[in-house]
Short mmCIF file of C-alpha atoms in Angstrom, two decimals:
data_model
loop_
_atom_site.label_atom_id
_atom_site.label_comp_id
_atom_site.label_asym_id
_atom_site.label_seq_id
_atom_site.Cartn_x
_atom_site.Cartn_y
_atom_site.Cartn_z
CA HIS V 1 12.51 3.96 -14.63
CA PRO V 2 14.19 5.07 -11.38
CA SER V 3 16.15 7.78 -13.18
CA GLU V 4 12.93 9.34 -14.51
CA ILE V 5 11.35 9.25 -11.05
CA LEU V 6 14.43 10.87 -9.54
CA GLY V 7 14.46 13.61 -12.20
CA ILE V 8 10.80 14.46 -11.61
CA PHE V 9 11.32 14.62 -7.83
CA LEU V 10 14.32 16.90 -8.13
CA LYS V 11 12.26 19.38 -10.13
CA THR V 12 9.82 19.61 -7.21
CA SER V 13 11.45 21.17 -4.18
CA ASN V 14 8.74 19.83 -1.84
CA CYS V 15 9.69 16.29 -2.74
CA GLU V 16 13.48 16.55 -2.63
CA SER V 17 13.77 15.54 1.03
CA HIS V 18 11.77 12.36 0.43
CA ILE V 19 14.36 10.78 -1.80
CA SER V 20 17.56 12.20 -0.36
CA SER V 21 18.25 9.00 1.57
CA ILE V 22 17.38 6.62 -1.27
CA ASP V 23 20.51 5.50 -3.09
CA PHE V 24 19.21 5.05 -6.64
CA GLU V 25 21.67 3.09 -8.75
CA TRP V 26 21.32 1.76 -12.26
CA ASN V 27 23.49 0.06 -14.82
CA SER V 28 25.44 1.69 -17.58
CA MET V 29 23.66 2.48 -20.83
CA ASN V 30 26.00 0.05 -22.60
CA ALA V 31 24.62 -2.86 -20.54
CA ILE V 32 21.08 -1.75 -21.29
CA LYS V 33 21.75 -1.40 -25.02
CA ASN V 34 23.36 -4.83 -24.98
CA ALA V 35 20.29 -6.40 -23.41
CA ILE V 36 18.05 -4.72 -25.97
CA LYS V 37 20.18 -5.98 -28.84
CA THR V 38 20.51 -9.57 -27.63
CA GLY V 39 16.96 -9.67 -26.32
CA ASN V 40 17.62 -12.57 -23.90
CA ARG V 41 14.11 -13.70 -24.74
CA HIS V 42 14.87 -17.36 -24.12
CA LYS V 43 15.77 -16.52 -20.52
CA ARG V 44 12.61 -14.58 -19.66
CA ILE V 45 10.50 -15.90 -16.81
CA GLY V 46 7.36 -13.75 -16.79
CA GLN V 47 8.66 -11.00 -14.52
CA PRO V 48 11.73 -8.77 -14.73
CA ILE V 49 15.05 -10.14 -13.49
CA HIS V 50 18.45 -8.53 -13.94
CA SER V 51 19.56 -10.71 -16.86
CA THR V 52 16.52 -9.71 -18.96
CA HIS V 53 15.80 -6.22 -17.54
CA PRO V 54 19.13 -4.63 -16.47
CA HIS V 55 17.50 -1.20 -16.91
CA LEU V 56 15.16 -2.03 -14.00
CA LEU V 57 17.22 -4.20 -11.66
CA LEU V 58 20.72 -4.30 -10.24
CA PRO V 59 22.55 -7.64 -10.29
CA SER V 60 21.82 -8.16 -6.59
CA GLU V 61 18.10 -7.29 -6.82
CA LEU V 62 15.30 -9.81 -7.25
CA THR V 63 12.67 -7.05 -7.42
CA PRO V 64 13.36 -3.30 -7.73
CA HIS V 65 15.21 -2.01 -4.64
CA VAL V 66 14.94 -5.39 -2.84
CA THR V 67 17.81 -7.88 -3.05
CA LEU V 68 17.60 -11.65 -3.13
CA ALA V 69 19.43 -11.57 0.22
CA ASP V 70 16.60 -9.43 1.64
CA TYR V 71 14.04 -12.08 0.71
CA VAL V 72 16.19 -14.84 2.18
CA GLU V 73 16.46 -12.86 5.43
CA ARG V 74 12.69 -12.38 5.56
CA ARG V 75 12.19 -16.12 5.22
CA SER V 76 14.79 -16.79 7.89
CA ASN V 77 12.93 -14.48 10.27
CA PHE V 78 9.67 -16.27 9.53
CA PHE V 79 11.28 -19.67 10.16
CA SER V 80 12.56 -18.42 13.54
CA ASN V 81 8.95 -17.83 14.63
CA MET V 82 7.71 -21.27 13.54
CA ASP V 83 7.36 -24.16 15.94
CA ASP V 84 9.39 -27.27 15.20
CA ASN V 85 7.58 -30.04 13.30
CA SER V 86 5.33 -27.63 11.45
CA VAL V 87 4.69 -26.63 7.86
CA ALA V 88 3.30 -23.28 6.66
CA VAL V 89 1.68 -22.96 3.23
CA PHE V 90 1.23 -19.60 1.48
CA PRO V 91 -0.87 -19.73 -1.72
CA ALA V 92 -0.58 -17.15 -4.48
CA ALA V 93 -3.44 -14.71 -5.00
CA LYS V 94 -6.31 -15.63 -7.28
CA HIS V 95 -6.23 -14.04 -10.72
CA GLN V 96 -9.48 -12.09 -10.58
CA ILE V 97 -11.88 -12.06 -13.52
CA VAL V 98 -13.70 -8.96 -14.81
CA SER V 99 -16.23 -10.97 -16.80
CA ALA V 100 -16.26 -14.08 -19.00
CA ASN V 101 -12.62 -14.68 -19.97
CA ILE V 102 -11.41 -11.14 -19.30
CA LEU V 103 -8.85 -10.84 -16.48
CA TYR V 104 -7.90 -7.96 -14.24
CA GLU V 105 -4.24 -7.05 -14.10
CA TYR V 106 -2.67 -9.54 -11.69
CA ARG V 107 -1.66 -8.39 -8.22
CA GLN V 108 0.16 -10.85 -5.99
CA ASN V 109 -0.92 -11.54 -2.38
CA SER V 110 1.19 -9.33 -0.13
CA ASP V 111 2.30 -12.06 2.30
CA PHE V 112 3.31 -14.31 -0.61
CA PHE V 113 5.20 -11.54 -2.39
CA TYR V 114 6.92 -10.32 0.79
CA LEU V 115 8.41 -13.76 1.36
CA SER V 116 9.30 -14.67 -2.22
CA GLY V 117 9.29 -11.82 -4.74
CA LEU V 118 7.39 -14.12 -7.13
CA LYS V 119 4.60 -12.39 -9.07
CA GLU V 120 2.95 -15.44 -10.67
CA PRO V 121 -0.46 -16.94 -9.90
CA ASN V 122 -1.03 -20.71 -9.56
CA ALA V 123 1.78 -21.10 -7.05
CA ALA V 124 2.42 -21.86 -3.38
CA LEU V 125 5.24 -21.28 -0.90
CA VAL V 126 5.95 -24.00 1.65
CA PHE V 127 7.97 -23.46 4.83
CA GLU V 128 8.97 -26.82 6.29
CA LYS V 129 10.54 -27.04 9.75
CA ILE V 130 10.94 -30.67 10.82
CA ASN V 131 13.31 -31.88 13.53
CA GLY V 132 15.10 -28.55 13.41
CA ASN V 133 15.72 -28.71 9.65
CA GLU V 134 14.36 -25.74 7.70
CA LYS V 135 13.47 -25.98 4.02
CA PHE V 136 11.79 -23.46 1.75
CA LYS V 137 9.95 -25.04 -1.17
CA LEU V 138 8.26 -23.51 -4.20
CA PHE V 139 5.37 -25.08 -6.08
CA VAL V 140 4.75 -23.33 -9.41
CA ASP V 141 2.91 -23.74 -12.70
CA GLU V 142 4.60 -25.85 -15.32
CA THR V 143 5.36 -24.14 -18.61
CA SER V 144 4.15 -25.40 -21.96
CA GLU V 145 4.19 -24.19 -25.55
CA HIS V 146 0.47 -23.45 -25.26
CA SER V 147 0.79 -21.40 -22.05
CA VAL V 148 3.75 -19.43 -23.42
CA ILE V 149 1.78 -18.52 -26.55
CA TRP V 150 -1.29 -17.38 -24.62
CA ASP V 151 0.07 -16.07 -21.30
CA GLY V 152 3.78 -15.59 -21.87
CA PRO V 153 6.72 -17.24 -20.14
CA ARG V 154 6.65 -18.47 -16.54
CA VAL V 155 9.54 -19.36 -14.29
CA GLY V 156 8.64 -23.07 -14.23
CA PRO V 157 9.69 -25.65 -11.62
CA GLN V 158 13.04 -26.22 -13.36
CA ARG V 159 14.33 -22.67 -12.70
CA ALA V 160 12.27 -21.47 -9.73
CA ALA V 161 14.60 -22.80 -7.02
CA GLU V 162 17.66 -21.19 -8.59
CA ILE V 163 16.12 -17.77 -9.27
CA PHE V 164 14.19 -17.41 -6.00
CA ALA V 165 16.73 -19.18 -3.75
CA ALA V 166 14.42 -22.03 -2.72
CA ASP V 167 15.71 -25.36 -1.48
CA GLN V 168 13.52 -27.21 -3.98
CA SER V 169 10.85 -26.35 -6.56
CA TYR V 170 8.10 -28.57 -7.93
CA PRO V 171 5.03 -28.42 -10.18
CA ILE V 172 1.98 -27.08 -8.38
CA ASN V 173 0.12 -30.35 -9.03
CA ASN V 174 2.60 -32.12 -6.71
CA LEU V 175 1.48 -30.07 -3.72
CA ASN V 176 -1.37 -32.35 -2.68
CA ASN V 177 0.85 -35.45 -2.59
CA TYR V 178 3.46 -33.54 -0.60
CA LEU V 179 0.96 -32.34 2.03
CA THR V 180 -0.83 -35.69 2.40
CA SER V 181 2.54 -37.38 2.94
CA MET V 182 3.17 -35.35 6.09
CA HIS V 183 3.47 -37.40 9.28
CA ASP V 184 0.61 -37.00 11.77
CA ASN V 185 2.87 -35.25 14.29
CA VAL V 186 3.58 -32.41 11.79
CA LYS V 187 1.27 -29.41 12.13
CA VAL V 188 0.32 -27.99 8.71
CA MET V 189 -0.79 -24.34 8.70
CA TYR V 190 -2.41 -22.64 5.72
CA ASN V 191 -2.58 -18.90 5.01
CA ASN V 192 -6.22 -18.99 4.01
CA ILE V 193 -6.78 -16.53 1.17
CA GLU V 194 -8.73 -16.64 -2.07
CA THR V 195 -6.55 -18.52 -4.54
CA ASP V 196 -6.88 -20.16 -7.95
CA SER V 197 -8.53 -23.55 -8.27
CA CYS V 198 -5.34 -25.32 -9.32
CA VAL V 199 -3.86 -24.32 -5.94
CA SER V 200 -6.91 -24.88 -3.71
CA ALA V 201 -7.54 -28.26 -5.33
CA ASN V 202 -4.13 -29.32 -4.05
CA ILE V 203 -4.80 -28.30 -0.43
CA PRO V 204 -6.48 -31.09 1.60
CA ASN V 205 -9.81 -29.98 3.07
CA LYS V 206 -8.80 -30.72 6.65
CA ILE V 207 -5.90 -28.25 6.31
CA MET V 208 -8.09 -25.50 4.82
CA ALA V 209 -10.70 -26.04 7.53
CA ASP V 210 -8.26 -25.45 10.41
CA ILE V 211 -9.10 -21.81 11.09
CA SER V 212 -6.94 -21.50 14.21
CA ALA V 213 -3.85 -22.64 12.32
CA SER V 214 -4.70 -20.24 9.49
CA ASN V 215 -5.02 -17.35 11.93
CA LEU V 216 -1.68 -18.27 13.50
CA VAL V 217 0.26 -18.18 10.26
CA SER V 218 -1.39 -14.88 9.22
CA SER V 219 -0.63 -13.31 12.58
CA THR V 220 3.00 -14.46 12.48
CA ILE V 221 3.76 -12.99 9.08
CA HIS V 222 1.79 -9.79 9.76
CA HIS V 223 3.72 -9.08 12.95
CA GLN V 224 6.87 -9.42 10.88
CA ARG V 225 5.58 -7.25 8.03
CA VAL V 226 4.35 -4.43 10.28
CA LEU V 227 7.99 -3.50 10.99
CA LYS V 228 9.49 -2.16 7.78
CA THR V 229 13.08 -2.89 6.79
CA PRO V 230 15.35 -0.08 5.51
CA ALA V 231 14.70 -1.24 1.92
CA GLU V 232 10.94 -1.09 2.48
CA ILE V 233 11.16 2.35 4.07
CA GLY V 234 13.06 3.59 1.02
CA ILE V 235 10.35 2.28 -1.29
CA MET V 236 7.60 3.79 0.86
CA ARG V 237 9.36 7.18 0.84
CA ALA V 238 9.35 7.01 -2.95
CA SER V 239 5.73 5.82 -3.09
CA CYS V 240 4.54 8.68 -0.89
CA ALA V 241 6.67 11.23 -2.75
CA ILE V 242 5.16 10.17 -6.08
CA SER V 243 1.61 10.59 -4.76
CA ALA V 244 2.44 13.85 -2.97
CA ASN V 245 3.80 15.30 -6.19
CA ALA V 246 0.67 14.12 -8.02
CA PHE V 247 -1.42 16.11 -5.49
CA VAL V 248 0.69 19.18 -6.26
CA GLN V 249 0.11 18.77 -9.99
CA ILE V 250 -3.65 18.42 -9.44
CA MET V 251 -3.72 21.61 -7.39
CA LYS V 252 -1.72 23.46 -10.04
CA LYS V 253 -4.12 22.41 -12.81
CA LEU V 254 -7.31 22.67 -10.73
CA ASN V 255 -8.91 25.40 -12.83
CA THR V 256 -8.77 23.13 -15.90
CA TYR V 257 -11.07 20.47 -14.39
CA GLU V 258 -14.85 20.42 -14.68
CA THR V 259 -15.72 17.16 -12.87
CA GLU V 260 -14.44 14.90 -10.12
CA ARG V 261 -13.63 12.34 -12.81
CA ASP V 262 -11.29 14.78 -14.56
CA ILE V 263 -9.22 14.85 -11.37
CA LEU V 264 -9.28 11.06 -11.05
CA ILE V 265 -7.99 10.61 -14.60
CA ASP V 266 -5.20 13.15 -14.17
CA PHE V 267 -4.15 11.84 -10.75
CA THR V 268 -3.86 8.31 -12.15
CA TYR V 269 -1.76 9.64 -15.02
CA GLU V 270 0.52 11.68 -12.75
CA CYS V 271 1.20 8.72 -10.45
CA CYS V 272 1.86 6.25 -13.26
CA LYS V 273 4.02 8.75 -15.16
CA GLN V 274 6.30 8.97 -12.12
CA GLY V 275 6.59 5.22 -11.58
CA SER V 276 3.50 3.91 -9.79
CA SER V 277 2.25 0.64 -11.23
CA ARG V 278 -1.36 1.42 -10.31
CA LEU V 279 -3.44 3.30 -7.76
CA ALA V 280 -3.31 1.68 -4.34
CA TYR V 281 -7.12 1.84 -3.97
CA VAL V 282 -10.18 3.39 -5.59
CA PRO V 283 -9.82 7.07 -4.67
CA VAL V 284 -12.36 9.32 -3.02
CA ILE V 285 -12.62 12.50 -5.10
CA SER V 286 -15.68 14.34 -3.88
CA ASN V 287 -16.88 17.90 -3.58
CA GLY V 288 -19.61 19.70 -1.64
CA GLU V 289 -22.04 17.46 0.23
CA ASN V 290 -20.42 14.39 -1.38
CA ASN V 291 -17.64 14.96 1.17
CA LEU V 292 -20.00 13.74 3.90
CA THR V 293 -19.91 10.20 2.42
CA LEU V 294 -16.74 8.57 3.75
CA HIS V 295 -16.35 6.01 0.97
CA TYR V 296 -17.67 8.10 -1.90
CA ILE V 297 -16.13 6.48 -4.99
CA MET V 298 -18.57 7.47 -7.76
CA ASN V 299 -16.24 10.38 -8.55
CA ASN V 300 -18.51 11.68 -11.32
CA ASP V 301 -20.10 14.90 -10.05
CA ILE V 302 -19.59 18.41 -11.38
CA LEU V 303 -17.13 20.61 -9.47
CA ARG V 304 -19.09 23.51 -7.99
CA ASP V 305 -17.83 26.98 -7.16
CA ASN V 306 -17.31 27.78 -3.46
CA GLU V 307 -17.26 24.07 -2.54
CA LEU V 308 -14.42 21.99 -1.11
CA ILE V 309 -12.83 19.04 -2.86
CA LEU V 310 -12.00 16.14 -0.54
CA MET V 311 -9.39 13.97 -2.23
CA ASP V 312 -8.27 10.69 -0.64
CA ALA V 313 -5.91 8.95 -3.06
CA GLY V 314 -2.53 7.28 -3.44
CA GLY V 315 -0.43 5.32 -5.88
CA GLU V 316 1.26 1.96 -5.43
CA TYR V 317 4.99 1.91 -6.15
CA GLU V 318 6.82 -1.44 -6.29
CA SER V 319 3.99 -3.10 -4.33
CA TYR V 320 3.93 -0.47 -1.53
CA ALA V 321 0.94 1.82 -1.03
CA SER V 322 0.59 5.47 -0.20
CA ASP V 323 -2.60 6.94 1.29
CA ILE V 324 -3.01 10.73 1.38
CA SER V 325 -6.03 13.00 1.93
CA ARG V 326 -6.22 16.70 1.23
CA THR V 327 -9.20 19.09 1.18
CA PHE V 328 -8.99 22.20 -0.96
CA PRO V 329 -11.34 24.79 -2.54
CA VAL V 330 -12.70 24.33 -6.06
CA ASN V 331 -12.14 27.99 -6.90
CA GLY V 332 -8.78 28.30 -5.16
CA LYS V 333 -9.96 30.23 -2.10
CA TYR V 334 -11.45 28.94 1.15
CA THR V 335 -14.53 30.71 2.44
CA GLU V 336 -14.27 32.16 5.93
CA ALA V 337 -16.35 29.30 7.38
CA GLN V 338 -14.40 26.62 5.52
CA LEU V 339 -11.12 28.09 6.72
CA GLU V 340 -12.30 28.19 10.35
CA VAL V 341 -13.17 24.47 10.31
CA TYR V 342 -10.06 23.55 8.32
CA MET V 343 -7.64 25.34 10.66
CA GLU V 344 -9.14 23.66 13.73
CA LEU V 345 -8.89 20.22 12.13
CA LEU V 346 -5.32 20.86 11.00
CA LYS V 347 -4.39 21.64 14.62
CA VAL V 348 -5.85 18.27 15.63
CA GLN V 349 -3.85 16.46 12.95
CA LEU V 350 -0.56 18.17 13.82
CA LYS V 351 -1.01 17.30 17.51
CA CYS V 352 -1.72 13.68 16.62
CA ILE V 353 1.26 13.39 14.26
CA ASN V 354 3.55 14.68 16.99
CA MET V 355 2.35 11.84 19.22
CA VAL V 356 3.39 9.10 16.77
CA ARG V 357 6.36 8.06 18.87
CA ALA V 358 7.81 4.83 20.23
CA ASP V 359 7.48 6.03 23.82
CA GLY V 360 6.14 2.79 25.31
CA THR V 361 2.59 4.10 25.67
CA MET V 362 1.30 5.27 22.29
CA SER V 363 -0.50 3.08 19.75
CA ILE V 364 -3.13 3.63 17.06
CA ARG V 365 -5.81 2.91 19.67
CA GLU V 366 -4.36 5.41 22.16
CA LEU V 367 -3.85 7.97 19.41
CA ASN V 368 -7.49 7.59 18.41
CA LYS V 369 -8.59 8.34 21.97
CA HIS V 370 -6.60 11.57 21.90
CA SER V 371 -8.02 12.51 18.49
CA VAL V 372 -11.58 12.06 19.79
CA ALA V 373 -10.81 14.33 22.75
CA TYR V 374 -9.33 16.97 20.42
CA ILE V 375 -12.35 16.80 18.09
CA LYS V 376 -14.67 17.28 21.09
CA GLN V 377 -12.76 20.45 21.99
CA MET V 378 -13.01 21.57 18.38
CA LEU V 379 -16.79 21.08 18.32
CA LYS V 380 -17.17 23.10 21.49
CA LYS V 381 -15.08 25.93 20.05
CA LEU V 382 -17.17 26.01 16.85
CA ASN V 383 -20.49 25.78 18.78
CA ILE V 384 -21.44 22.50 17.14
CA ASN V 385 -23.80 20.59 19.44
CA LEU V 386 -23.50 17.05 18.11
CA PRO V 387 -21.90 13.89 19.57
CA VAL V 388 -18.37 13.42 18.27
CA GLU V 389 -19.24 10.07 16.65
CA LYS V 390 -21.80 11.84 14.45
CA VAL V 391 -19.17 14.08 12.87
CA TYR V 392 -16.03 11.92 13.25
CA PRO V 393 -17.16 8.31 12.74
CA HIS V 394 -13.85 6.71 11.75
CA SER V 395 -10.56 5.95 13.50
CA ILE V 396 -7.50 8.19 13.43
CA GLY V 397 -5.64 5.75 11.20
CA HIS V 398 -4.31 2.32 10.29
CA TYR V 399 -1.10 0.50 9.44
CA LEU V 400 0.26 1.10 5.94
CA GLY V 401 2.60 -0.96 3.78
CA MET V 402 2.13 -3.43 0.95
CA ASP V 403 -1.60 -3.16 1.62
CA VAL V 404 -3.45 0.09 2.26
CA HIS V 405 -5.02 -1.36 5.40
CA ASP V 406 -1.87 -3.32 6.12
CA THR V 407 -1.24 -6.30 8.40
CA ARG V 408 -4.91 -6.75 9.34
CA THR V 409 -4.22 -9.23 12.17
CA VAL V 410 -1.94 -6.87 14.11
CA ASP V 411 -3.90 -5.28 16.95
CA VAL V 412 -4.17 -1.49 16.82
CA GLY V 413 -3.33 -1.54 20.54
CA LEU V 414 0.24 -2.65 19.79
CA GLN V 415 2.58 0.07 21.02
CA PHE V 416 4.43 1.99 18.32
CA ILE V 417 7.80 0.51 17.35
CA PRO V 418 10.39 2.15 15.07
CA GLY V 419 9.79 0.88 11.55
CA MET V 420 6.00 1.00 11.67
CA VAL V 421 4.20 3.21 9.15
CA VAL V 422 0.74 4.49 10.09
CA THR V 423 -1.76 6.95 8.68
CA VAL V 424 -2.94 9.94 10.70
CA GLU V 425 -6.27 11.09 9.28
CA PRO V 426 -8.69 13.06 11.45
CA GLY V 427 -11.83 14.18 9.67
CA ILE V 428 -14.90 16.32 10.32
CA TYR V 429 -18.18 15.82 8.44
CA LEU V 430 -20.85 18.37 9.34
CA PRO V 431 -24.41 17.45 8.32
CA MET V 432 -27.27 19.74 7.37
CA ASP V 433 -28.45 19.76 10.98
CA GLU V 434 -29.90 22.51 13.18
CA ASN V 435 -27.30 21.69 15.83
CA VAL V 436 -24.60 22.85 13.42
CA PRO V 437 -24.24 26.61 12.82
CA GLU V 438 -25.64 27.32 9.38
CA LYS V 439 -22.36 28.58 7.93
CA TYR V 440 -20.69 25.22 8.68
CA ARG V 441 -23.42 22.90 7.37
CA GLY V 442 -22.36 20.55 4.59
CA ILE V 443 -18.63 21.02 5.18
CA GLY V 444 -16.59 17.82 5.05
CA ILE V 445 -12.81 17.83 5.56
CA ARG V 446 -10.18 15.12 6.01
CA ILE V 447 -6.42 15.63 6.30
CA GLU V 448 -4.32 12.47 6.08
CA ASP V 449 -0.59 11.80 6.12
CA ASP V 450 1.58 8.68 6.11
CA VAL V 451 3.91 8.69 9.10
CA LEU V 452 6.99 6.60 9.87
CA VAL V 453 7.68 5.75 13.52
CA THR V 454 11.37 6.39 14.22
CA GLU V 455 13.71 6.32 17.20
CA SER V 456 12.97 10.03 17.70
CA ASP V 457 10.62 12.43 15.89
CA PRO V 458 7.96 11.07 13.53
CA GLU V 459 8.80 11.29 9.82
CA VAL V 460 5.93 12.44 7.60
CA LEU V 461 6.47 10.54 4.36
CA SER V 462 3.73 12.45 2.54
CA LYS V 463 4.82 15.94 3.49
CA GLY V 464 5.34 16.90 -0.15
CA ALA V 465 1.57 17.35 -0.50
CA PRO V 466 0.69 20.85 0.80
CA LYS V 467 -1.79 21.02 3.67
CA ASP V 468 -1.29 24.51 5.05
CA PRO V 469 -4.41 26.23 3.65
CA PHE V 470 -2.53 29.33 2.55
CA GLU V 471 0.13 27.25 0.80
CA ILE V 472 -2.63 25.27 -0.91
CA GLN V 473 -4.24 28.50 -2.14
CA SER V 474 -0.86 29.70 -3.39
CA VAL V 475 -0.22 26.47 -5.32
CA ILE V 476 -3.70 26.50 -6.88
CA ASN V 477 -3.39 30.12 -7.96
CA SER V 478 0.25 29.96 -9.05
#
C-alpha cells in the first residue's frame, strides 16, 4: 500500500528526497472498510479498479498513480504519429509456462500495458485511423462460468470499452474477421511479439510476415515511451527508492549472510515488503572471482572474507524497473588494493553522470566513448597493461523504464532529451593476468545508477543506495 511505502521511506533519511515530489493520496478508511464489507465481488474484472480496490486506486486512476486520462493521452499521441488509412495491432504478452500446466506469474507486454493499462492475456489493442477518423478498439477474452472458476474474473468484451475508454470492444475471436475485412488500401501493422495462440491464430499470416511494418509500429511506440511523463517519473522515483533502500538493508545485515543466495532472498523480501511486485530481472549477486562474469546469475557461492560482493539488482514497482549496482566488501572493509580500484572507477562514474545532459550533443553512444577514454586513463594510472575492451567489455548504459533494457528500437545515438531515464554503469573486471599488478588480480567492480535527464542537472534516482566507499563501510559496520 502506498502509505506503507511512504512510511518506510520516511524512516530512511537517504530516501526522503526521492519521494518528496510524489503526491501520495489515498481514500478515507471509511471507504476502504465499506468496500471490504460489501465486497463488490460481482463487479471485479481480474485486476484492481477503484470500485473494487479503493485502498489501491483513486477514483481517477486506472492503474496506481496513472489516470484513465493519462492512458487516453498516450493513445492520442500514438494516433498522431500514425499515417492515415492504417491500422496498428498490439497483442498481449504470452502467458509463459514453467512446465506442464504450471504457469509463471503473468506480466503484460510493456507496449500493450503502456497504451491500455489492461493486465490480461489473450487480448489485442487495435488502433484504426481511416480517412482521418481515429478509433481505439479492444479485443478481449470472453468470460464464462468455467473460466471464472479456474482463472478468476476477466473484464470481458461487455465492459472493456467502458472501463478502459475504448471506442468499441469485442471478443478476441472476432479479430481475424475484423482484420481480413480491411480494404486493400489500408496498411495493417502488427507489433510482433510472442503472444498466446488464441491471439496469433486471429492474425492473418500476411500481416505477421510484414517485418518492416512490425518494425515501424515498434519504433513509433518506443520513441514515445522513451520520454517519461510526470506520472511515470514519479513511479520511477518510487521504484528506485524502494530498491535503494533494499540495498541499505542488505548492507546493514551483511554480517548475517553466509552465501550469495542469502542476499538474494533478503533483497527480494525487502523490495516486495516496500511495494515492488517482483524483481525487475534476475540479479547478479557475486563475490570474488565470480565478479568477473558479467551475467553471473547462479548466486549460490559462499561469501568469502576479504572479497568484494558485486550486486546488480532492482525491483519492479507498478510495472517500472530499477537497475542498481553496488560493490562492497564481505567483511565490511575494503582492502587497500580494492579501495584504489574502487575510487578510480567511482571518479569515472561521477564524471559520466555529470554529462547526462540535454545539451544537444550527448547521447548514450557519446557517453560510452567518454567512459572508454576515462577507463583508459584509469588503467594507465594503475599500471594495468591490457586493452580497455578486455577489462570493460560492456557499454556505459541503456534506457530504463517499463523494461530494464527499455525501448529497444530507440538508437543509443539519440541525443538526450528531458524525460529520458538511462543507467550509468562503468565497470572494471581485472583477470588473473600477468599484465595486471598482482594486488589487483581478480577484482571486479561495477557502480550503476539510474539517472533522469532534466532541463538542467541530472537527477540520480537511485542515490539512496550508498556508493561512497567510506559511507558503505559505515553502513555495514553500523
